[in-house]
Short mmCIF file of C-alpha atoms in Angstrom, two decimals:
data_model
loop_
_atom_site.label_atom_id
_atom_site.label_comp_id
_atom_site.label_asym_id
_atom_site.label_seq_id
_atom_site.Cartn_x
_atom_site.Cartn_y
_atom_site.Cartn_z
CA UNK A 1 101.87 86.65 117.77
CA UNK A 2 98.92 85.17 116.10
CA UNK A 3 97.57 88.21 115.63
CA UNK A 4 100.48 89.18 113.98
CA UNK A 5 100.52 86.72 111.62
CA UNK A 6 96.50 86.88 110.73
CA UNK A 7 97.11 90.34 109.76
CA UNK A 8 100.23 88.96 107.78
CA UNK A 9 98.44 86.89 105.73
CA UNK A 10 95.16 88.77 105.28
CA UNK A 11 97.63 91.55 103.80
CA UNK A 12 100.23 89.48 101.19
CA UNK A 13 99.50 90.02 98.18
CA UNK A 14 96.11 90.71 98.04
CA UNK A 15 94.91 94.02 98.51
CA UNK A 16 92.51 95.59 95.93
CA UNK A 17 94.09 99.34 96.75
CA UNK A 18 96.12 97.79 93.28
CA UNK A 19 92.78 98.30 91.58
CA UNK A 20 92.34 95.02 89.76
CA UNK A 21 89.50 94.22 88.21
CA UNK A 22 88.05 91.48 90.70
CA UNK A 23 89.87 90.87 94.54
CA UNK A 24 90.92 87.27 95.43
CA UNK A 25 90.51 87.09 99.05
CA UNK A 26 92.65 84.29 100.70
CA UNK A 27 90.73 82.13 103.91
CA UNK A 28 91.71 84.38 106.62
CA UNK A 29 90.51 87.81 104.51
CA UNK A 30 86.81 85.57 103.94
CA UNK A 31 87.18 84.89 107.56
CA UNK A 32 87.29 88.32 108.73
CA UNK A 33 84.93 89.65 106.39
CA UNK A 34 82.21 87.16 107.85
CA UNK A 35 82.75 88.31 111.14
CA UNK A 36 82.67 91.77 110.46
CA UNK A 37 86.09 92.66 110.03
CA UNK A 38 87.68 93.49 106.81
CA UNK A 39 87.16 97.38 106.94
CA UNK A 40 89.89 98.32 105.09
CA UNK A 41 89.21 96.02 102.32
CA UNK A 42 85.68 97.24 102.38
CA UNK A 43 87.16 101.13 101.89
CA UNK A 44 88.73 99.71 99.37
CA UNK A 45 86.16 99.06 96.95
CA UNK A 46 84.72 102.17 97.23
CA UNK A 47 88.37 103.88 96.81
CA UNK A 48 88.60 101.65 93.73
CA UNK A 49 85.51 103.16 92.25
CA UNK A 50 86.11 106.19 92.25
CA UNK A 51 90.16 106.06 90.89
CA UNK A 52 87.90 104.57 88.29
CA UNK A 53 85.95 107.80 87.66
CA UNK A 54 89.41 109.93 88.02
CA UNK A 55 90.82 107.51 85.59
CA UNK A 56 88.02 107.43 83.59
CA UNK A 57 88.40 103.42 83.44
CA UNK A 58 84.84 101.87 82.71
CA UNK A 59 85.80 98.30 82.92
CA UNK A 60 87.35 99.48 87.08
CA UNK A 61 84.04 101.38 87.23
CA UNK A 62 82.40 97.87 86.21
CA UNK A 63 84.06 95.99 88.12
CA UNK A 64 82.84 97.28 91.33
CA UNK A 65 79.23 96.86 91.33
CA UNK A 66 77.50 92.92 91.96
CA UNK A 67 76.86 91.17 89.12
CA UNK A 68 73.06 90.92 89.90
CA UNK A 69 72.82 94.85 90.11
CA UNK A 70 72.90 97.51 92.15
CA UNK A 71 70.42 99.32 94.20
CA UNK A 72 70.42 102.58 94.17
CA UNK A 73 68.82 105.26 95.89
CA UNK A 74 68.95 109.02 94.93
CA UNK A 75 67.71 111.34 97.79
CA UNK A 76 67.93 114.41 95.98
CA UNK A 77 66.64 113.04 92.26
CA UNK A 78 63.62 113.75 90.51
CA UNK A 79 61.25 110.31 92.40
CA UNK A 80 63.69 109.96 94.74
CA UNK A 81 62.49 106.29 94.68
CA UNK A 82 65.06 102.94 94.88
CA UNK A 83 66.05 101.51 91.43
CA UNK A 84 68.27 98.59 90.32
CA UNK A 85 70.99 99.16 87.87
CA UNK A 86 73.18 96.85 85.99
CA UNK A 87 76.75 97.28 86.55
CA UNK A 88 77.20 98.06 82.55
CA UNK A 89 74.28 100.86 83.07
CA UNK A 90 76.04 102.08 86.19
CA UNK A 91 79.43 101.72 84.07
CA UNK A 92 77.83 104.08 81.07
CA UNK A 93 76.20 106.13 83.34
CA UNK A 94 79.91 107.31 84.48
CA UNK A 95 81.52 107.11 80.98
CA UNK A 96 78.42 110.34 79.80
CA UNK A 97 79.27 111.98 82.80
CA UNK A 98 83.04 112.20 81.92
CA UNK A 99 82.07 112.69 77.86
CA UNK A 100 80.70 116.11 78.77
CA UNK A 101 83.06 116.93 81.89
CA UNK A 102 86.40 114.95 80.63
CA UNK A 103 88.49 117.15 82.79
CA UNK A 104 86.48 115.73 86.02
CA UNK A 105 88.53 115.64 89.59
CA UNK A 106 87.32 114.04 92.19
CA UNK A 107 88.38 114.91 95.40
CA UNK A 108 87.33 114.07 99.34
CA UNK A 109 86.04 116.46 102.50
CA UNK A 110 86.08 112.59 103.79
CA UNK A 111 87.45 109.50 101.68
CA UNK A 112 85.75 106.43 101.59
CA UNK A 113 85.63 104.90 105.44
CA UNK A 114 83.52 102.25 106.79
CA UNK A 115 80.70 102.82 109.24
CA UNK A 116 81.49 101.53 113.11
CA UNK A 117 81.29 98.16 114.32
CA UNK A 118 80.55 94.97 112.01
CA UNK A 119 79.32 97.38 109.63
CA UNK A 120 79.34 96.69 105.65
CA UNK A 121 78.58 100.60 104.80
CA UNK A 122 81.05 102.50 103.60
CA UNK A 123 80.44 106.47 103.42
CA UNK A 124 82.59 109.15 101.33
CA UNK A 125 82.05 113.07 101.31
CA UNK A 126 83.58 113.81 97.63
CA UNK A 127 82.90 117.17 94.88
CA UNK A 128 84.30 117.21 91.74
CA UNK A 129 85.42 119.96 89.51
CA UNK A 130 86.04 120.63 85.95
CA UNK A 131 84.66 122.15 83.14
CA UNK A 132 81.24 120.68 80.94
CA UNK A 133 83.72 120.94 77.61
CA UNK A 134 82.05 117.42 75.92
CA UNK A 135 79.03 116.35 74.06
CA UNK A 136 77.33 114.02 75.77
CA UNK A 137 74.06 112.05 75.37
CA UNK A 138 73.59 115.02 72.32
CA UNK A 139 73.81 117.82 74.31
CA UNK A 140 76.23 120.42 73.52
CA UNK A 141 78.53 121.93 75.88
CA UNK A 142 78.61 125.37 77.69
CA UNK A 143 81.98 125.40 78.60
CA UNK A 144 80.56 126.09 82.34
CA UNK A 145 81.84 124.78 85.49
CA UNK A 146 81.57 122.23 87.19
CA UNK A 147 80.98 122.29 90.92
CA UNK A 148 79.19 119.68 92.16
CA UNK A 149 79.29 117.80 95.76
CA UNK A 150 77.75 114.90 97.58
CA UNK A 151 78.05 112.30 99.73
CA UNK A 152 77.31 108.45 99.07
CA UNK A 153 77.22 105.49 101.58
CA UNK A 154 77.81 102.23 99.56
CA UNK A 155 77.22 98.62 101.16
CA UNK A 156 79.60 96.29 100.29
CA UNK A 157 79.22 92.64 100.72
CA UNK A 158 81.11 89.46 101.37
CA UNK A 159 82.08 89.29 97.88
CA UNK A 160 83.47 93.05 97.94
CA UNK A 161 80.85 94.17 95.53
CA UNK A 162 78.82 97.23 95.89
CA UNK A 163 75.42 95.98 95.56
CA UNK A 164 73.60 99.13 97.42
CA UNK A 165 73.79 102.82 97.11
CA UNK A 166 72.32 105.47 98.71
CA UNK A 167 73.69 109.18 97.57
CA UNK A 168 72.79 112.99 98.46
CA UNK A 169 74.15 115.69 95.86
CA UNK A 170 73.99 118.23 93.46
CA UNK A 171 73.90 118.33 90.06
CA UNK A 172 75.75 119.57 87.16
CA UNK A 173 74.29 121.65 84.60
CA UNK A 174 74.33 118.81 81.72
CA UNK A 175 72.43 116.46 84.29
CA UNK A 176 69.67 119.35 84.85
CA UNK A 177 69.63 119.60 81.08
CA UNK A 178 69.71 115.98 80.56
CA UNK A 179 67.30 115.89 82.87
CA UNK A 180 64.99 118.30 81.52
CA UNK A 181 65.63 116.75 78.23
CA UNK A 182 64.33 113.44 79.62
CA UNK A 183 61.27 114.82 81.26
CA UNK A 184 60.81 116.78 78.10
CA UNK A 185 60.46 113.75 75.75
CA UNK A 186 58.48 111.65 78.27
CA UNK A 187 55.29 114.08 77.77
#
């Protein structure tokens, strides 16, 4: 019955599946979270993310990342080396993606789910599709499209905050450009 009524409580009225902009965890949620419970709310986050992207909502987007920054890791980039990024850079980062692909859809081969055990990482297998119809970053559209997969892990802490990343994907045809664009005026 206590059981029952841990669950209870962790559950009323707090869940961040409503998307706002920063969880309030009650006692027994903080509780469970320290001892490695809290999976769901953990999934969460992550699922909160990317409604952001399909919404195209920045300030969700935002509000997901730690305030101190994220790490991220891109296996397949260009250094494929770790860098910190600001939630606002990680925020804008997102908003020139949608700009030249505003038709984006995210979808799942496997939504956002916590690792086993006490674990903090939370993994999704997601593509997206759409068309590259927007300017972006001053590089004109081709009206080709877009088909790109990959899949993230994201560690969320105490706080339910993303504060690492670590993703393997493809790219779009305005990131190779961008890319190339980058490289280009770097020499």
């Amino acid at each position: 019955f206590l059981l029952i009524l841990l669950v209870a409580a962790a559950l009323d009225g707090t869940s961040v599946a409503a998307f706002s902009a920063s969880p309030r965890l009650n006692p027994v949620q903080k509780f469970l979270l320290k001892i490695g419970r809290g999976k769901n709310l953990r999934e969460e986050v992550v699922s909160r993310y990317f409604d952001g992207v399909r919404t195209q909502n920045r300030e969700q987007i935002v509000s997901c990342f730690h305030s101190s920054g994220t790490t991220i890791r891109d296996v397949c980039g260009v250094s494929n080396t770790e860098r910190l990024a600001t939630p606002d850079e990680l925020g804008e980062r997102c908003m020139e993606f949608l700009a030249a692909h505003p038709d984006t859809k995210v979808m799942f081969h496997y939504k956002p789910t916590c690792g086993r055990g006490k674990s903090k990482w939370v993994y999704a297998h997601w593509y997206e599709e759409g068309t590259w119809s927007g300017k972006s970053r001053g590089i004109e559209p081709d009206g080709s499209a877009l088909d790109v997969e990959g899949q993230t892990r994201f560690f969320v802490d105490d706080s339910l905050k993303i504060t690492s990343m670590v993703v393997t994907r493809t790219f779009s045809k305005w990131e190779k450009k961008l890319q190339g664009s980058t490289t280009a005026g770097s020499s």
